[in-house]
Amino acid sequence: MKADAAPATPDISSTERLIGTLFEQARLDRDGALITGVGEFDGAEVAILATTGRTYIGADVALAMARHVLDVMRDAPGRPILIVVDNSGHRLGRWDELMGNNGCLAHLTKCLYFARRRGHRVIGLVNELAVSAGFMALGMATDACYALPSAEVRVMALNAMSRVTKVPLDRLTELCATSPVLGPGVENFTRVGAIRAVWSGDLRAHLRAALAEPPAARDDRRDLGHERGGRALAREVAAQVRAGA
Amino acid sequence: MIPARHSFLEATARARVRGLLDAGSFREFCGPAQRRTSPHLPALGMPVAFDDGIVVGEGTIEGRPVLIAAQEGAFMGGAVGEVHGAKLTGLLERALDTRPDAVVLLLDSGGVRLHEANAGLIAMGEIQRAVFDARAAGIEVIAVIGGRNGCYGGTSIVARSCDRIIASEEGRLSVSGPEVIEAVEGIEEFDAQDRALVWRTMGAKHRRLTGEIDEIVADDIDAFRSAVAAVLGAPRPFDLDALEAEHARLAGRVARFKGAKDAREIWAALGVNDPDRVSDIEADEFNRLVAVLEGDRP
């Protein structure tokens, strides 16, 4: 019985496998769904901040991730940070709300903002799933966020969206075929400019290119959204308001 | 003589802006005459608004220049879509050019507009980055919460990215809505119909007692105006030391209240003698209570 229950090899998460593919070597600490450490890439060190198992980002998880970012800023100035994003969004629960998870998520994002300002390259890579606030606080707080072809990014699953918006599911599904702003999916989030590119094939080559690319001087995601036909108005409207017109 | 109150809660976005700014000082950008409506709502058979549910512009408060935005809670629950979000981002970026004494955000929103979900979510990321860019340039960003929809979803994360938050006791601030928690986790975890539970878990008083909100005012536009005027041009530190201090504060809270089930336990631990009364007391009395608690702290 026991032999049947125990897997022949230790259970390695897809996030750990991905890290194993990307880096020559990595020293990792795992605490629940949180994986942190340092990877060796082309002879240089890259800080790793990752989650696995489509976890929920609770207040405690957000703060543990923020702590790691603060430690990297203190102990390894300038070291690039790779965030492997894999979450089902923020944790839904009474305790997390009592603690003010919105504040913890904002704090995590602020830490990543500071890291970027202080010269750390911050790259995101969506592994399995990124949902809503979990994408906002991690994927969108980067210099550039990428995704694996098999990854999913969404605000809400379509059936739940149908319940909340009172738009019938078949109508929503139909609209999703033509509208990149509505439905889940890496391709849609690429078209609106939230995902810079999809990484397929040689992942190490993608990471090398991403680390070498200088960060944009300003937030260029609305330009990407415009070029890719995902957001026709955001760039123009923001520019108009900035001009005071 | 008690002056007549002009409820912030009941007012439209435009009335809130008028009430906060000096008379005649408001100049709107991208206003309703330009009819910048959502390109996405018609496909779903939804009505559009000529301002896409947000008013943005500039004016003065007691003669001091500010940029101001107000979400219209009556249109789609103040939810953020492509145009709505871009107006907010553009306004925050304008602060880098005009360097006002503050950017004031009157938030009244359920979060991302699901009818254009992906454009709304990326807009949240852009708004938040624009808030940080303004703060990094030394410009204060003030969030004001006191509308019907509270401040939920991504908007709640944006609010906590600002220098400070001013709210009425009617204000609510949380990332998850009560109905969403109940729908996903069950009624035992959160009963969305239990209004008292909603207020004490997500309401402004709990947020003030735990340091998430900086000031509570009565539901009165003039009270909001005075509170904003009092902190104009006083940005909070935005540096690594401030970030470490914030971390210590948040991590301390999460460790201290690890097993907490109800806000009243937390209030009692913070020194509130009669937690059951907190929900009932008015803003003035509540603020006296907070002053006593803060004075008592070492």
Coordinates of C-alpha atoms in Angstrom, one line a residue:
Chain A
M1 CA 0.0 0.0 0.0
K2 CA 2.7 2.4 1.1
A3 CA 4.7 1.7 -2.0
D4 CA 1.7 2.5 -4.2
A5 CA 1.0 5.8 -2.5
A6 CA 4.5 7.1 -2.6
P7 CA 5.5 8.6 -5.9
A8 CA 8.7 7.2 -7.4
T9 CA 10.2 10.7 -7.6
P10 CA 9.5 13.6 -5.3
D11 CA 6.6 15.8 -6.4
I12 CA 8.1 18.7 -8.2
S13 CA 5.9 21.6 -9.1
S14 CA 5.7 23.0 -12.6
T15 CA 7.2 26.2 -11.3
E16 CA 10.2 24.3 -10.0
R17 CA 10.5 22.5 -13.3
L18 CA 10.4 25.8 -15.1
I19 CA 13.1 27.3 -12.9
G20 CA 15.1 24.1 -13.6
T21 CA 14.8 24.7 -17.3
L22 CA 15.7 28.4 -17.2
F23 CA 18.7 28.3 -14.9
E24 CA 22.0 26.4 -14.9
Q25 CA 21.6 26.1 -11.1
A26 CA 19.2 27.5 -8.6
R27 CA 19.2 27.6 -4.8
L28 CA 15.6 27.6 -3.7
D29 CA 13.7 27.9 -0.5
R30 CA 10.1 26.7 -0.5
D31 CA 7.6 27.8 2.1
G32 CA 4.2 26.4 1.1
A33 CA 3.4 27.7 -2.3
L34 CA 6.1 30.4 -2.2
I35 CA 9.4 29.7 -3.8
T36 CA 12.3 32.1 -3.4
G37 CA 16.0 31.9 -4.2
V38 CA 18.8 32.7 -6.6
G39 CA 19.4 31.3 -10.0
E40 CA 22.6 31.2 -12.0
F41 CA 22.2 32.4 -15.5
D42 CA 25.1 32.9 -17.9
G43 CA 27.4 33.3 -14.9
A44 CA 25.3 36.0 -13.3
E45 CA 22.8 35.7 -10.5
V46 CA 19.1 36.3 -10.8
A47 CA 16.8 36.6 -7.8
I48 CA 13.8 34.3 -8.1
L49 CA 10.4 35.1 -6.6
A50 CA 7.8 32.5 -7.5
T51 CA 4.6 30.8 -6.5
T52 CA 3.2 27.5 -7.5
G53 CA 0.1 25.4 -7.5
R54 CA -2.2 28.2 -8.6
T55 CA -2.1 29.5 -5.1
Y56 CA -4.1 32.3 -3.7
I57 CA -2.2 35.5 -2.7
G58 CA -3.3 36.1 0.9
A59 CA -2.1 39.0 3.0
D60 CA 0.6 36.8 4.5
V61 CA 1.8 35.6 1.1
A62 CA 1.9 39.1 -0.3
L63 CA 4.0 40.3 2.7
A64 CA 6.4 37.3 2.4
M65 CA 6.9 38.2 -1.2
A66 CA 7.4 41.9 -0.4
R67 CA 10.0 40.9 2.3
H68 CA 11.9 39.0 -0.3
V69 CA 12.0 42.0 -2.6
L70 CA 13.1 44.3 0.2
D71 CA 15.9 41.8 1.0
V72 CA 17.1 41.6 -2.6
M73 CA 17.2 45.4 -2.7
R74 CA 19.3 45.5 0.5
D75 CA 21.6 42.5 0.0
A76 CA 22.1 42.5 -3.8
P77 CA 21.6 45.9 -5.3
G78 CA 20.9 45.8 -9.0
R79 CA 20.4 42.0 -9.2
P80 CA 17.6 41.2 -11.7
I81 CA 14.4 39.7 -10.3
L82 CA 12.4 37.0 -12.1
I83 CA 8.9 36.6 -10.9
V84 CA 7.3 33.3 -11.9
V85 CA 3.6 34.1 -11.6
D86 CA 1.2 31.3 -10.8
N87 CA -1.8 32.2 -8.8
S88 CA -5.6 32.1 -8.7
G89 CA -5.8 35.8 -7.6
H90 CA -6.0 37.2 -4.1
R91 CA -7.3 34.9 -1.4
L92 CA -11.0 35.3 -0.7
G93 CA -11.6 35.2 2.9
R94 CA -12.7 37.1 6.0
W95 CA -9.3 37.1 7.6
D96 CA -7.5 38.5 4.6
E97 CA -10.0 41.3 4.4
L98 CA -9.7 42.0 8.1
M99 CA -6.0 42.3 7.6
G100 CA -6.5 44.7 4.6
N101 CA -5.1 42.5 1.9
N102 CA -5.5 45.4 -0.6
G103 CA -2.9 47.3 1.5
C104 CA -0.6 44.3 1.5
L105 CA -0.9 43.8 -2.3
A106 CA -0.3 47.5 -2.8
H107 CA 2.8 47.3 -0.6
L108 CA 4.1 44.3 -2.6
T109 CA 3.6 46.3 -5.8
K110 CA 5.3 49.3 -4.3
C111 CA 8.3 47.2 -3.3
L112 CA 8.6 46.0 -6.9
Y113 CA 8.3 49.6 -8.2
F114 CA 11.2 50.6 -5.9
A115 CA 13.3 47.7 -7.1
R116 CA 12.7 48.8 -10.7
R117 CA 13.6 52.4 -9.9
R118 CA 16.8 51.3 -8.1
G119 CA 18.0 49.5 -11.2
H120 CA 16.8 46.0 -10.7
R121 CA 15.4 44.5 -13.9
V122 CA 12.1 43.0 -12.9
I123 CA 10.8 40.4 -15.3
G124 CA 7.5 38.5 -15.0
L125 CA 6.7 35.1 -16.5
V126 CA 3.2 33.7 -16.1
N127 CA 3.6 29.9 -15.7
E128 CA 0.2 28.3 -15.2
L129 CA -2.3 31.0 -14.2
A130 CA -2.6 34.6 -13.2
V131 CA -5.9 36.0 -12.0
S132 CA -7.0 39.6 -11.5
A133 CA -5.3 41.2 -8.4
G134 CA -2.7 38.4 -8.5
F135 CA -1.8 39.6 -12.0
M136 CA -2.0 43.3 -11.0
A137 CA 0.3 42.9 -8.0
L138 CA 2.9 40.7 -9.7
G139 CA 2.6 40.5 -13.5
M140 CA 1.8 44.1 -14.1
A141 CA 4.3 45.4 -11.5
T142 CA 7.2 44.4 -13.7
D143 CA 9.3 46.0 -16.4
A144 CA 7.9 43.4 -18.7
C145 CA 5.7 40.4 -18.2
Y146 CA 5.8 37.4 -20.4
A147 CA 3.8 34.1 -20.5
L148 CA 4.2 30.5 -21.4
P149 CA 1.9 29.4 -24.3
S150 CA 0.0 27.1 -22.0
A151 CA -0.6 29.8 -19.3
E152 CA -4.0 31.4 -18.6
V153 CA -4.5 35.0 -17.6
R154 CA -8.0 36.2 -16.6
V155 CA -10.0 38.6 -14.6
M156 CA -12.8 36.1 -14.0
A157 CA -13.9 32.8 -15.6
L158 CA -16.5 33.3 -18.3
N159 CA -19.4 31.5 -16.5
A160 CA -18.9 33.7 -13.4
M161 CA -18.6 36.8 -15.6
S162 CA -21.9 35.8 -17.2
R163 CA -23.6 35.6 -13.8
V164 CA -22.3 39.0 -12.6
T165 CA -22.9 40.9 -15.9
K166 CA -26.2 39.1 -16.6
V167 CA -25.0 38.7 -20.2
P168 CA -25.8 35.1 -21.4
L169 CA -22.8 32.8 -21.5
D170 CA -23.3 32.0 -25.2
R171 CA -23.4 35.7 -26.1
L172 CA -20.2 36.3 -24.0
T173 CA -18.5 33.3 -25.7
E174 CA -19.4 34.6 -29.1
L175 CA -18.1 38.1 -28.3
C176 CA -14.9 36.7 -27.0
A177 CA -14.1 35.4 -30.5
T178 CA -13.8 39.0 -31.8
S179 CA -13.0 41.1 -28.7
P180 CA -9.6 41.0 -27.0
V181 CA -10.9 43.0 -24.0
L182 CA -13.4 40.6 -22.8
G183 CA -12.4 37.0 -22.5
P184 CA -9.6 35.2 -20.7
G185 CA -6.4 34.1 -22.4
V186 CA -2.7 35.0 -22.9
E187 CA -3.4 36.1 -26.5
N188 CA -6.0 38.6 -25.4
F189 CA -3.7 40.0 -22.6
T190 CA -1.0 40.2 -25.2
R191 CA -3.2 42.2 -27.5
V192 CA -4.2 44.7 -24.8
G193 CA -0.5 45.2 -24.0
A194 CA -0.4 43.5 -20.6
I195 CA 1.8 40.6 -21.8
R196 CA 4.8 41.7 -23.8
A197 CA 5.3 38.4 -25.5
V198 CA 4.7 34.6 -25.3
W199 CA 7.8 32.5 -24.6
S200 CA 7.9 29.3 -26.6
G201 CA 10.7 27.1 -27.8
D202 CA 14.1 28.1 -26.3
L203 CA 13.1 29.6 -22.9
R204 CA 16.7 30.5 -21.9
A205 CA 17.1 32.5 -25.1
H206 CA 13.9 34.4 -24.2
L207 CA 15.1 35.1 -20.7
R208 CA 18.5 36.2 -22.0
A209 CA 16.8 38.7 -24.4
A210 CA 14.5 39.9 -21.7
L211 CA 17.3 40.6 -19.2
A212 CA 19.3 42.4 -21.9
E213 CA 16.5 44.6 -23.0
P214 CA 16.7 48.1 -21.3
P215 CA 13.5 49.0 -19.5
A216 CA 11.2 51.4 -21.2
A217 CA 11.6 55.0 -20.1
R218 CA 7.8 55.2 -19.5
D219 CA 4.9 52.9 -19.3
D220 CA 4.5 51.8 -22.9
R221 CA 1.8 49.1 -22.5
R222 CA -0.9 51.3 -23.9
D223 CA 1.3 51.8 -27.0
L224 CA 1.5 48.0 -27.4
G225 CA -2.2 47.7 -26.9
H226 CA -2.8 50.2 -29.6
E227 CA -0.4 48.6 -32.1
R228 CA -1.8 45.2 -31.5
G229 CA -5.4 46.3 -31.9
G230 CA -6.3 45.4 -28.3
R231 CA -7.0 48.9 -27.0
A232 CA -7.9 51.5 -29.6
L233 CA -8.5 54.4 -27.2
A234 CA -6.4 54.2 -24.0
R235 CA -3.3 55.8 -25.5
E236 CA -5.1 58.7 -27.1
V237 CA -7.4 59.4 -24.2
A238 CA -4.5 59.4 -21.7
A239 CA -2.5 61.7 -23.9
Q240 CA -5.4 64.1 -24.3
V241 CA -6.0 64.3 -20.5
R242 CA -2.3 64.7 -19.9
A243 CA -2.3 67.7 -22.3
G244 CA -5.3 69.2 -20.4
A245 CA -7.6 69.1 -23.4
Chain B
M1 CA -26.5 76.2 14.9
I2 CA -25.6 73.1 13.1
P3 CA -24.9 73.9 9.4
A4 CA -26.8 71.9 6.8
R5 CA -24.9 69.0 5.6
H6 CA -24.4 68.3 2.0
S7 CA -24.0 64.6 1.8
F8 CA -21.0 63.3 -0.1
L9 CA -22.6 59.9 -0.3
E10 CA -25.7 61.2 -2.1
A11 CA -23.9 63.6 -4.4
T12 CA -23.0 62.9 -8.0
A13 CA -19.4 62.9 -9.1
R14 CA -19.7 66.4 -10.6
A15 CA -21.3 67.7 -7.4
R16 CA -18.5 66.3 -5.3
V17 CA -15.9 68.0 -7.5
R18 CA -17.8 71.3 -7.4
G19 CA -18.1 71.0 -3.6
L20 CA -14.4 70.2 -3.0
L21 CA -13.0 72.9 -5.3
D22 CA -13.1 76.7 -5.0
A23 CA -16.2 78.0 -6.8
G24 CA -15.7 78.5 -10.5
S25 CA -12.2 77.0 -10.5
F26 CA -12.9 73.7 -12.1
R27 CA -11.7 73.0 -15.7
E28 CA -12.7 69.6 -17.0
F29 CA -10.5 67.6 -19.4
C30 CA -12.1 65.2 -21.9
G31 CA -15.5 66.2 -20.7
P32 CA -18.9 64.8 -21.8
A33 CA -19.2 67.2 -24.8
Q34 CA -16.4 65.2 -26.4
R35 CA -18.4 62.0 -26.0
R36 CA -15.5 59.8 -25.3
T37 CA -17.6 56.8 -24.6
S38 CA -16.7 53.1 -24.1
P39 CA -16.2 51.4 -27.4
H40 CA -17.0 48.0 -25.8
L41 CA -20.3 48.4 -24.0
P42 CA -22.6 48.7 -27.1
A43 CA -21.6 45.2 -28.2
L44 CA -23.1 43.9 -24.9
G45 CA -26.2 46.0 -25.3
M46 CA -25.1 48.2 -22.4
P47 CA -25.7 52.0 -22.3
V48 CA -22.7 54.3 -22.4
A49 CA -21.9 57.5 -20.5
F50 CA -20.5 60.6 -22.3
D51 CA -17.8 60.8 -19.7
D52 CA -17.4 57.0 -19.2
G53 CA -18.3 57.4 -15.6
I54 CA -15.4 59.6 -14.5
V55 CA -14.8 63.4 -14.2
V56 CA -11.2 64.6 -14.5
G57 CA -9.8 68.1 -14.5
E58 CA -8.0 70.8 -12.5
G59 CA -9.0 73.5 -10.1
T60 CA -8.1 75.0 -6.8
I61 CA -8.8 74.3 -3.2
E62 CA -8.3 77.4 -1.0
G63 CA -6.4 78.9 -3.9
R64 CA -4.0 76.0 -4.2
P65 CA -3.8 74.1 -7.5
V66 CA -4.9 70.5 -7.6
L67 CA -5.7 67.9 -10.2
I68 CA -8.9 66.1 -9.4
A69 CA -10.8 63.0 -10.5
A70 CA -14.2 61.7 -9.4
Q71 CA -15.7 58.3 -10.3
E72 CA -19.4 58.4 -10.9
G73 CA -20.8 55.6 -8.9
A74 CA -24.2 55.6 -10.5
F75 CA -22.7 54.5 -13.9
M76 CA -21.8 50.8 -13.8
G77 CA -20.8 51.0 -10.1
G78 CA -17.9 53.3 -10.9
A79 CA -16.1 50.4 -12.5
V80 CA -12.9 51.0 -14.5
G81 CA -13.0 50.4 -18.2
E82 CA -10.6 51.4 -21.0
V83 CA -11.6 55.1 -21.4
H84 CA -12.3 55.6 -17.7
G85 CA -9.0 54.2 -16.7
A86 CA -7.0 56.1 -19.4
K87 CA -8.6 59.4 -18.1
L88 CA -7.3 58.6 -14.6
T89 CA -3.8 57.6 -15.9
G90 CA -3.6 60.7 -18.0
L91 CA -4.6 62.9 -15.1
L92 CA -1.9 61.4 -12.8
E93 CA 0.7 61.8 -15.6
R94 CA -0.3 65.4 -16.1
A95 CA 0.8 66.0 -12.5
L96 CA 4.4 65.4 -13.7
D97 CA 4.0 68.3 -16.1
T98 CA 2.0 70.8 -14.0
R99 CA 3.2 69.9 -10.5
P100 CA 0.0 70.7 -8.5
D101 CA -0.1 70.7 -4.7
A102 CA -1.9 67.3 -4.9
V103 CA -3.8 64.9 -7.1
V104 CA -7.2 64.2 -5.4
L105 CA -8.9 61.0 -6.4
L106 CA -12.6 60.7 -5.3
L107 CA -12.9 56.9 -5.6
D108 CA -16.3 55.2 -5.8
S109 CA -15.8 51.9 -7.5
G110 CA -16.4 48.2 -7.5
G111 CA -13.1 47.7 -9.4
V112 CA -12.6 46.4 -12.9
R113 CA -15.6 46.8 -15.3
L114 CA -16.2 43.2 -16.3
H115 CA -17.7 44.1 -19.6
E116 CA -14.3 45.2 -20.8
A117 CA -12.4 43.2 -18.2
N118 CA -8.9 42.9 -19.8
A119 CA -8.8 46.6 -20.7
G120 CA -9.9 47.5 -17.1
L121 CA -7.3 45.3 -15.4
I122 CA -4.4 46.6 -17.5
A123 CA -5.7 50.1 -16.8
M124 CA -5.5 49.4 -13.0
G125 CA -1.8 48.5 -13.5
E126 CA -1.2 51.7 -15.4
I127 CA -3.1 53.9 -12.9
Q128 CA -1.1 52.4 -10.0
R129 CA 2.2 53.0 -11.8
A130 CA 1.1 56.6 -12.6
V131 CA 0.3 57.1 -8.8
F132 CA 3.8 55.8 -7.9
D133 CA 5.4 58.0 -10.6
A134 CA 3.6 61.1 -9.3
R135 CA 4.7 60.2 -5.7
A136 CA 8.3 59.6 -6.8
A137 CA 8.2 63.1 -8.3
G138 CA 7.2 64.4 -4.9
I139 CA 3.6 65.1 -5.8
E140 CA 1.0 64.1 -3.2
V141 CA -1.8 61.8 -4.2
I142 CA -4.9 61.8 -1.9
A143 CA -7.6 59.1 -2.1
V144 CA -11.1 60.1 -0.9
I145 CA -13.7 57.4 -0.2
G146 CA -17.3 58.0 0.7
G147 CA -19.5 56.9 -2.2
R148 CA -22.2 54.2 -2.5
N149 CA -19.9 51.6 -4.0
G150 CA -17.1 52.0 -1.5
C151 CA -13.6 51.2 -2.9
Y152 CA -13.2 47.6 -4.1
G153 CA -11.1 45.4 -6.3
G154 CA -8.2 46.9 -8.1
T155 CA -9.4 50.4 -7.0
S156 CA -8.8 49.4 -3.4
I157 CA -5.2 48.6 -4.3
V158 CA -4.8 51.9 -6.1
A159 CA -6.2 53.7 -3.0
R160 CA -3.6 52.1 -0.8
S161 CA -0.9 53.1 -3.2
C162 CA -1.7 56.8 -2.5
D163 CA -0.1 59.0 0.1
R164 CA -3.1 59.0 2.3
I165 CA -6.8 58.1 2.4
I166 CA -9.6 60.2 3.8
A167 CA -13.0 58.5 4.2
S168 CA -16.4 59.0 5.7
E169 CA -17.7 56.4 8.1
E170 CA -19.9 55.2 5.2
G171 CA -16.7 54.4 3.3
R172 CA -15.6 50.8 2.6
L173 CA -12.3 49.6 1.5
S174 CA -11.5 46.0 0.5
V175 CA -10.1 44.0 -2.4
S176 CA -12.9 41.4 -2.3
G177 CA -16.6 42.2 -2.3
P178 CA -18.8 40.5 0.3
E179 CA -20.9 38.7 -2.4
V180 CA -17.8 37.4 -4.2
I181 CA -16.4 35.9 -0.9
E182 CA -19.8 34.3 -0.1
A183 CA -20.2 33.0 -3.7
V184 CA -16.8 31.3 -3.7
E185 CA -16.1 30.4 -0.1
G186 CA -19.6 29.9 1.2
I187 CA -21.9 31.7 3.7
E188 CA -20.0 30.3 6.7
E189 CA -16.9 32.2 5.6
F190 CA -18.8 35.4 4.8
D191 CA -22.5 36.2 4.9
A192 CA -22.9 39.1 2.5
Q193 CA -26.3 39.9 3.8
D194 CA -25.0 40.6 7.2
R195 CA -24.5 44.3 6.9
A196 CA -22.9 44.7 10.3
L197 CA -20.3 42.1 9.4
V198 CA -19.6 43.9 6.1
W199 CA -19.1 47.2 7.8
R200 CA -16.9 46.0 10.6
T201 CA -14.7 43.9 8.3
M202 CA -14.4 46.4 5.4
G203 CA -15.7 49.6 6.7
A204 CA -13.8 52.8 7.2
K205 CA -13.8 52.6 11.0
H206 CA -12.0 49.3 11.0
R207 CA -9.6 50.6 8.5
R208 CA -8.9 53.7 10.5
L209 CA -8.4 51.7 13.7
T210 CA -5.9 49.5 12.0
G211 CA -4.1 52.4 10.3
E212 CA -5.2 51.7 6.7
I213 CA -7.1 55.0 6.5
D214 CA -5.7 58.2 7.7
E215 CA -8.8 60.2 8.6
I216 CA -12.5 59.8 9.1
V217 CA -14.9 62.6 8.4
A218 CA -18.6 63.0 8.6
D219 CA -20.6 62.4 5.4
D220 CA -20.4 66.0 4.4
I221 CA -18.8 67.5 1.3
D222 CA -17.5 70.5 3.3
A223 CA -15.9 68.1 5.9
F224 CA -14.1 66.3 3.1
R225 CA -13.0 69.7 1.6
S226 CA -11.6 70.8 4.9
A227 CA -9.8 67.5 5.5
V228 CA -8.2 67.6 2.0
A229 CA -7.3 71.3 2.3
A230 CA -5.5 70.5 5.7
V231 CA -3.1 68.0 4.1
L232 CA -2.4 69.7 0.7
G233 CA 1.2 69.8 -0.3
A234 CA 2.3 67.4 2.5
P235 CA 3.3 64.3 0.7
R236 CA 4.3 61.3 2.8
P237 CA 7.9 60.0 2.5
F238 CA 8.3 57.7 -0.5
D239 CA 11.6 56.0 0.0
L240 CA 13.2 52.7 1.1
D241 CA 13.0 53.7 4.8
A242 CA 9.3 54.4 4.5
L243 CA 8.8 51.1 2.7
E244 CA 10.6 49.2 5.5
A245 CA 8.5 51.0 8.1
E246 CA 5.3 50.1 6.3
H247 CA 6.5 46.5 6.0
A248 CA 7.1 46.3 9.7
R249 CA 3.7 47.8 10.4
L250 CA 1.9 45.3 8.1
A251 CA 3.9 42.3 9.1
G252 CA 3.3 43.1 12.7
R253 CA -0.4 43.3 12.2
V254 CA -0.6 40.0 10.3
A255 CA 1.5 38.2 13.0
R256 CA -0.4 39.7 15.9
F257 CA -3.8 38.9 14.6
K258 CA -3.0 35.6 12.9
G259 CA -6.1 33.8 14.2
A260 CA -8.5 36.7 14.3
K261 CA -12.0 35.9 13.3
D262 CA -13.8 39.2 13.9
A263 CA -12.9 42.9 13.8
R264 CA -14.2 43.3 17.4
E265 CA -11.4 41.1 18.7
I266 CA -8.9 43.3 16.9
W267 CA -10.4 46.5 18.2
A268 CA -10.4 45.2 21.8
A269 CA -6.8 44.2 21.5
L270 CA -6.0 47.7 20.2
G271 CA -7.5 49.1 23.4
V272 CA -11.1 49.8 22.5
N273 CA -13.2 49.3 25.7
D274 CA -16.5 48.7 24.1
P275 CA -16.1 47.2 20.6
D276 CA -19.8 46.6 20.2
R277 CA -20.4 50.4 20.2
V278 CA -17.9 51.3 17.6
S279 CA -20.2 50.8 14.7
D280 CA -22.9 53.1 16.2
I281 CA -20.8 56.2 17.1
E282 CA -20.6 59.2 15.0
A283 CA -17.4 60.5 13.3
D284 CA -16.6 63.1 16.0
E285 CA -16.9 60.6 18.9
F286 CA -15.0 58.0 16.9
N287 CA -12.2 60.4 16.2
R288 CA -11.9 61.3 19.9
L289 CA -11.7 57.5 20.6
V290 CA -8.9 57.2 18.0
A291 CA -7.1 60.2 19.5
V292 CA -7.2 58.6 22.9
L293 CA -5.9 55.2 21.5
E294 CA -3.1 56.9 19.6
G295 CA -2.2 59.0 22.6
D296 CA -2.0 55.9 24.7
R297 CA 0.3 54.1 22.4
P298 CA 3.9 54.1 23.4

